[in-house]
Tab-separated table of N, CA and C in Angstrom:
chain	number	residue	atom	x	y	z
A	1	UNK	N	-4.721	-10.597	8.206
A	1	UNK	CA	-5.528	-10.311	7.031
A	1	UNK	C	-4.797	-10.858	5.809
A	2	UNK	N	-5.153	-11.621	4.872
A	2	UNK	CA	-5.315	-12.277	4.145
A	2	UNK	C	-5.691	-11.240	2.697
A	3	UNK	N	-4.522	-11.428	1.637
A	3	UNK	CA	-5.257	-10.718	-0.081
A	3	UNK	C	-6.349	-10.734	-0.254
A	4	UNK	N	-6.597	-12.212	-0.376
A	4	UNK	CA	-8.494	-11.860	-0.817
A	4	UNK	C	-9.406	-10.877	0.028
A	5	UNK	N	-9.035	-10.860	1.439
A	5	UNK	CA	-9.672	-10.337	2.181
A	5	UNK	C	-9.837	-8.532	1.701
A	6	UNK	N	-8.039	-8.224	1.099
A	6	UNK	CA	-7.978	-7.129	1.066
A	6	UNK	C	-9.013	-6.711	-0.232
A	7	UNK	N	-8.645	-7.435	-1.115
A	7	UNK	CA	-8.920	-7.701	-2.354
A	7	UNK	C	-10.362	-7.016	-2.322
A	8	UNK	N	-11.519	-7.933	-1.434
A	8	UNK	CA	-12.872	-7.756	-1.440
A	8	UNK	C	-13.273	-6.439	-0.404
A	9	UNK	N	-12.602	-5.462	0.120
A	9	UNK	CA	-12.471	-4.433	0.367
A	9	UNK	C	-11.641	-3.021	-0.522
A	10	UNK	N	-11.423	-3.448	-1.143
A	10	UNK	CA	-10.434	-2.979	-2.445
A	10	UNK	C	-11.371	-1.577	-2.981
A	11	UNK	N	-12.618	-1.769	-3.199
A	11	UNK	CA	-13.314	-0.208	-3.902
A	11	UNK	C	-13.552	0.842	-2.956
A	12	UNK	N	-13.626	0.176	-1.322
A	12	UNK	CA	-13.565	1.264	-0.476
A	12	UNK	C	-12.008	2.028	-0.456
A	13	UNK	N	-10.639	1.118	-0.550
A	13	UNK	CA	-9.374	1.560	-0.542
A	13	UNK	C	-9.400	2.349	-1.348
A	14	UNK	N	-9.500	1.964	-2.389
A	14	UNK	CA	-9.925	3.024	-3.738
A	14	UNK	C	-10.232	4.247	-3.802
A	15	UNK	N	-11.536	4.171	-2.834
A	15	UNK	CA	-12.461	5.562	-3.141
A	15	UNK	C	-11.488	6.522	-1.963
A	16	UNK	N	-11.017	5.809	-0.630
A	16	UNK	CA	-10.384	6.918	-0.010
A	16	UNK	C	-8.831	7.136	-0.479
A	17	UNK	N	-8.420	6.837	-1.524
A	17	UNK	CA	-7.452	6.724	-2.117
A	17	UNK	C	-7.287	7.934	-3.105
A	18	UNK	N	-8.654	7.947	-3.832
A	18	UNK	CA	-9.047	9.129	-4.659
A	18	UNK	C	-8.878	10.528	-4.241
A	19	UNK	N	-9.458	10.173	-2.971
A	19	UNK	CA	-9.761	11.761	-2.021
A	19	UNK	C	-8.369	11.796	-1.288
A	20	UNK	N	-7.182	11.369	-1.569
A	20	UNK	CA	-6.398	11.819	-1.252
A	20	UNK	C	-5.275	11.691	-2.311
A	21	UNK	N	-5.360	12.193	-3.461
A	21	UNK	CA	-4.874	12.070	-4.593
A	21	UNK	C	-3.889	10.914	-4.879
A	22	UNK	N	-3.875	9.944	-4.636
A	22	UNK	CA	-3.337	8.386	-4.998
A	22	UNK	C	-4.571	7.813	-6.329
A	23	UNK	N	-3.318	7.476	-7.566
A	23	UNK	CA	-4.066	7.080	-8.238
A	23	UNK	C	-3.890	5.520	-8.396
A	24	UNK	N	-2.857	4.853	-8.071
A	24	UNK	CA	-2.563	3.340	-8.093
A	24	UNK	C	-2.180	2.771	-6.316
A	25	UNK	N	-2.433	1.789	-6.491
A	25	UNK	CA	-2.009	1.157	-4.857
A	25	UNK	C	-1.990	-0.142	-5.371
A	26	UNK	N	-0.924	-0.844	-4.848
A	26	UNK	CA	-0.361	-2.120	-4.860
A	26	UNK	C	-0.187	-2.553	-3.521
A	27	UNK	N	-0.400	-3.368	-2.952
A	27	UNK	CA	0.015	-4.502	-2.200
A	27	UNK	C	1.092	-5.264	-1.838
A	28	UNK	N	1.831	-4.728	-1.421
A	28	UNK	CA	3.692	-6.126	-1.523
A	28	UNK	C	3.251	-6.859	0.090
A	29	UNK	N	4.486	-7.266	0.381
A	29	UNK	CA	5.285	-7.447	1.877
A	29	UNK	C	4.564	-9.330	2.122
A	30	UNK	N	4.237	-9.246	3.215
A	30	UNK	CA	3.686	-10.641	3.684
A	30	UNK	C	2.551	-11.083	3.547
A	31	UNK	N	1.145	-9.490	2.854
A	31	UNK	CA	0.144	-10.045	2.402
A	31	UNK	C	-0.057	-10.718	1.263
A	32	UNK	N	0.837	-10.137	0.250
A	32	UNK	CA	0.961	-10.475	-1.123
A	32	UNK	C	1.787	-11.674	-1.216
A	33	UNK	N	2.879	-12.152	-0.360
A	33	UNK	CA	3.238	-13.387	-0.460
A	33	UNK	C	2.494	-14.540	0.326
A	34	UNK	N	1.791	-14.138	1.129
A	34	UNK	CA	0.575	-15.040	1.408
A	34	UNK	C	1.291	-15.618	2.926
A	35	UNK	N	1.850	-15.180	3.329
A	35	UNK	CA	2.216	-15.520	4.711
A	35	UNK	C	2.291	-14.921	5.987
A	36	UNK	N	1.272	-13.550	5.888
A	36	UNK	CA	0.904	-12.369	6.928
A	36	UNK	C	0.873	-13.743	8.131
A	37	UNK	N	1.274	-12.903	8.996
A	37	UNK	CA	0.035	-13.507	10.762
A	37	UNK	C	-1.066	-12.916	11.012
A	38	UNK	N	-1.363	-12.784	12.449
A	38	UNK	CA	-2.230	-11.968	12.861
A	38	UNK	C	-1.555	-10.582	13.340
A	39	UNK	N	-0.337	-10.991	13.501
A	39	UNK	CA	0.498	-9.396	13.320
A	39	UNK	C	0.988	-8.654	12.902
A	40	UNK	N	0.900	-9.414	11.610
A	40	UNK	CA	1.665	-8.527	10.656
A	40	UNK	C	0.631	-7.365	9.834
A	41	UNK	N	1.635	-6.291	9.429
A	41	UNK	CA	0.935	-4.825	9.196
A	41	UNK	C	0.994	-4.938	7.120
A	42	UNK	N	0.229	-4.775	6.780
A	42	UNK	CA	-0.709	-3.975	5.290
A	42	UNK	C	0.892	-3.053	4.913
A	43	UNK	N	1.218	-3.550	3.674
A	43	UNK	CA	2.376	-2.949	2.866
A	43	UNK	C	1.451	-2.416	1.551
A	44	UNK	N	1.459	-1.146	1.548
A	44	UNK	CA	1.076	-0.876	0.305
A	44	UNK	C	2.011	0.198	-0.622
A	45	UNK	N	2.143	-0.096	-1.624
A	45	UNK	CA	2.994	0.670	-2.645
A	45	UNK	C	1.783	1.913	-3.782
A	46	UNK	N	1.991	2.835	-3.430
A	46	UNK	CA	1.514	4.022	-4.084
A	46	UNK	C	1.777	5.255	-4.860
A	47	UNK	N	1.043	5.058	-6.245
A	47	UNK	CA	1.627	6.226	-7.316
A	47	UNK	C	0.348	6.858	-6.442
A	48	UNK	N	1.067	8.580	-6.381
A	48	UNK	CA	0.400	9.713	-6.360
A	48	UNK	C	0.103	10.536	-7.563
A	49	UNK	N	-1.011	11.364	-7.510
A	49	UNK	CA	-1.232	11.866	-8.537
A	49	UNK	C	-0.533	13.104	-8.378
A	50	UNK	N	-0.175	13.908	-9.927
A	50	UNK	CA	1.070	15.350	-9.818
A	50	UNK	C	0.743	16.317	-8.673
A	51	UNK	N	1.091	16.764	-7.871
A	51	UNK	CA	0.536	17.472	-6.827
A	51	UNK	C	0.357	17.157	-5.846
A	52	UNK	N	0.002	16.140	-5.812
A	52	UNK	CA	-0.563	15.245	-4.576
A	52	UNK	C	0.548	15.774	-3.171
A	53	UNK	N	0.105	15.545	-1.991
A	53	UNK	CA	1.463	16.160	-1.167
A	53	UNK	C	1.821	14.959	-0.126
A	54	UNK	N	2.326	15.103	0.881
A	54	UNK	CA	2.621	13.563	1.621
A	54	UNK	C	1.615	13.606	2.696
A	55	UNK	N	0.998	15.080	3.064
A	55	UNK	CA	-0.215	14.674	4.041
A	55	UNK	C	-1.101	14.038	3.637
A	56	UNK	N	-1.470	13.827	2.042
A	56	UNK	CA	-2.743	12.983	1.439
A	56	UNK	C	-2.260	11.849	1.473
A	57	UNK	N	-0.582	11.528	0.912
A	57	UNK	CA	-0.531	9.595	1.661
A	57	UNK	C	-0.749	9.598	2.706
A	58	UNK	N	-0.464	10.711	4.234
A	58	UNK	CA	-0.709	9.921	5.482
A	58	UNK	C	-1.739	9.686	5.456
A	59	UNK	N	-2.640	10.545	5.266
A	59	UNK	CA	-4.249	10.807	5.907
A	59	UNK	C	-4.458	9.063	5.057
A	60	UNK	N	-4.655	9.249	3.867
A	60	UNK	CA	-4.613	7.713	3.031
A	60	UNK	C	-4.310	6.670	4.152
A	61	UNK	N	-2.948	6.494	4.456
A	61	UNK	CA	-2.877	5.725	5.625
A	61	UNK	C	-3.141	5.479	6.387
A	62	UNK	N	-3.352	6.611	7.086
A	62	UNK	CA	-4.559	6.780	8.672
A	62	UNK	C	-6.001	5.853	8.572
A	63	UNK	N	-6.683	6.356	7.739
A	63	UNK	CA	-7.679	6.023	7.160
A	63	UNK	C	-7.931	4.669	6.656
A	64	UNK	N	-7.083	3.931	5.737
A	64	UNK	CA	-7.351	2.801	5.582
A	64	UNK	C	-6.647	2.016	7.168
A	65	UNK	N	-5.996	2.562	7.606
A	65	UNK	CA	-5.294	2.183	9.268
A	65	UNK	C	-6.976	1.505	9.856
A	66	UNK	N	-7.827	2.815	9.884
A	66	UNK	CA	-9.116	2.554	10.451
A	66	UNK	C	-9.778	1.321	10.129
A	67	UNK	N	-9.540	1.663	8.434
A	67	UNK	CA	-10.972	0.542	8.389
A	67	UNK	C	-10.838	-0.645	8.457
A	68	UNK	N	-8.818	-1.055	8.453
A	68	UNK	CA	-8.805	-2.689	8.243
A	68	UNK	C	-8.446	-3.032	9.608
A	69	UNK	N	-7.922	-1.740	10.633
A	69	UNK	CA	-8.000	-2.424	12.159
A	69	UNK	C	-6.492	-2.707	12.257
A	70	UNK	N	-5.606	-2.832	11.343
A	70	UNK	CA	-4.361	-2.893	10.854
A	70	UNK	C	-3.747	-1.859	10.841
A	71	UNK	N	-2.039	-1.784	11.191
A	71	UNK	CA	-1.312	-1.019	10.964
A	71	UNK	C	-0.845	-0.951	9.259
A	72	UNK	N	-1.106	0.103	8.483
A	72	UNK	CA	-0.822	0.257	7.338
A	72	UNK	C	0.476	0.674	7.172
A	73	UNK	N	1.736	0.161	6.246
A	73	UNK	CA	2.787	1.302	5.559
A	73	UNK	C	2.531	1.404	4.122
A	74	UNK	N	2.934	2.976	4.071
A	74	UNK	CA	2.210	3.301	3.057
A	74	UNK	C	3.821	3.760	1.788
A	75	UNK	N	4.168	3.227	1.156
A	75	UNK	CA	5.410	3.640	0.640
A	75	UNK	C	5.206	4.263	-0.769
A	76	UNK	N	5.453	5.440	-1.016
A	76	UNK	CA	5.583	5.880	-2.278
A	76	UNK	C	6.267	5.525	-3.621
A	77	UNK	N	5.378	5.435	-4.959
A	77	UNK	CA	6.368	4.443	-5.784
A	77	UNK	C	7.764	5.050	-5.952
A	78	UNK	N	7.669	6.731	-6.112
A	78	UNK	CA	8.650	7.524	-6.615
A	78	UNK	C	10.008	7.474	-5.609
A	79	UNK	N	9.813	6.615	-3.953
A	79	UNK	CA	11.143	6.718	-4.084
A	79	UNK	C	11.868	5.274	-3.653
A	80	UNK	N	11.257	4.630	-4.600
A	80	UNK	CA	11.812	3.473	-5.141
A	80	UNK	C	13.581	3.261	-5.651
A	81	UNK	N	13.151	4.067	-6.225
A	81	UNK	CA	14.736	4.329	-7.128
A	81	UNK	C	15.678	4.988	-6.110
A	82	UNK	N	15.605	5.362	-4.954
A	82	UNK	CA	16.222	5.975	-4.119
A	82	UNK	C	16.928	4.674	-3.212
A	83	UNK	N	16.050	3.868	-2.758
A	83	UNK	CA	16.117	2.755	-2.169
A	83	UNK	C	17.721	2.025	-2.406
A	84	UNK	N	18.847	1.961	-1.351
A	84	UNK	CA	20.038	1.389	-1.706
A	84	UNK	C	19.640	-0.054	-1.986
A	85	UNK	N	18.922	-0.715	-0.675
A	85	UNK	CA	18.825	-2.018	-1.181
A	85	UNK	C	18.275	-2.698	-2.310
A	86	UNK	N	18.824	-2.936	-3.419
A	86	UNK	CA	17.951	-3.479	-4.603
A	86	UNK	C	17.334	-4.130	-4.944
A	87	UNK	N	17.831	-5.505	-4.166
A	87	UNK	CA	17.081	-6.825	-3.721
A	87	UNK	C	15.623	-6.635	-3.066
A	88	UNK	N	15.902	-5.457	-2.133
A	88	UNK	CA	14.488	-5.113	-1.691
A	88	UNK	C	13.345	-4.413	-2.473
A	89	UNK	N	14.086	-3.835	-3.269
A	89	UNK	CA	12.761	-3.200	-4.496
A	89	UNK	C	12.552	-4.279	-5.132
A	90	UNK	N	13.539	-4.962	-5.916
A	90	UNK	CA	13.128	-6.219	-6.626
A	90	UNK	C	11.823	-6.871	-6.480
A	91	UNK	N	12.009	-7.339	-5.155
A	91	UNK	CA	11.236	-8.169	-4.626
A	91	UNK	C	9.707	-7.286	-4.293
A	92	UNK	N	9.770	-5.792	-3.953
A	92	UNK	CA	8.379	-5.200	-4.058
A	92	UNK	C	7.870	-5.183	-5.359
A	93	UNK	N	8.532	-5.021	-6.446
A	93	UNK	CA	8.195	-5.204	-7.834
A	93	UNK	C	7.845	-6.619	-8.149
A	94	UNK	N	8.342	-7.493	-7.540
A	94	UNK	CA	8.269	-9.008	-7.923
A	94	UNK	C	7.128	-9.117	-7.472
A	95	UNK	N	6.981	-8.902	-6.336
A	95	UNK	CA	4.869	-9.507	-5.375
A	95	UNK	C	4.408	-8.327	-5.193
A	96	UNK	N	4.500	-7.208	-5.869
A	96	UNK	CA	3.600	-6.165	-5.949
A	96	UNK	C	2.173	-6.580	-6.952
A	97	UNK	N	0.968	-6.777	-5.800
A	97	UNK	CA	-0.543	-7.209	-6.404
A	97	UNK	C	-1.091	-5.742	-6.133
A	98	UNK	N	-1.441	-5.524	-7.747
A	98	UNK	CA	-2.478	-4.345	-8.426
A	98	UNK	C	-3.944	-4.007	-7.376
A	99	UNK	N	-4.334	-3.296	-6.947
A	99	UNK	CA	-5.838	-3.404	-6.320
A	99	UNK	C	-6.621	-2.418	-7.499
């Protein structure tokens, strides 16, 4: 799967995004640099809304899991800053695409 692809599925991500209190989702990893396969899995980076708990990112995950047929990871923005490798946030911040 291919950005644009995600891209033009993007208001359904959205809406089950809502119902599980996620208010932003970004895109990194191999879709956003444009060199996925056919095996490679959906990286998405996600602000939760205050409250929000981690069963609403899974279910989030599960769920968009379904509809793109794809294995989703679903990484929270907040523990970014936790992350030793820096180079590796960098670079999610660097090709992190907005949906």
């Amino acid at each position: 799967m291919n950005l644009d692809e995600i891209q033009h599925i993007a208001p359904e991500i959205i809406r089950i995004a809502k119902r599980h209190g996620i208010s932003k989702i970004y895109v990194f990893g191999s879709v956003a640099r444009g060199n996925a396969t056919r095996r490679s899995d959906v990286d998405l980076l996600v602000e939760m809304d205050e409250g929000a708990s981690l069963f609403g990112m899974a279910g989030f995950g599960y769920e968009v899991e379904k509809l793109l047929g794809l294995q989703v990871d679903v990484v929270p923005i907040s523990v970014l800053p936790q992350i030793k490798d820096r180079q590796f946030v960098e670079n999610i911040q660097k090709e992190a695409v907005a949906l």
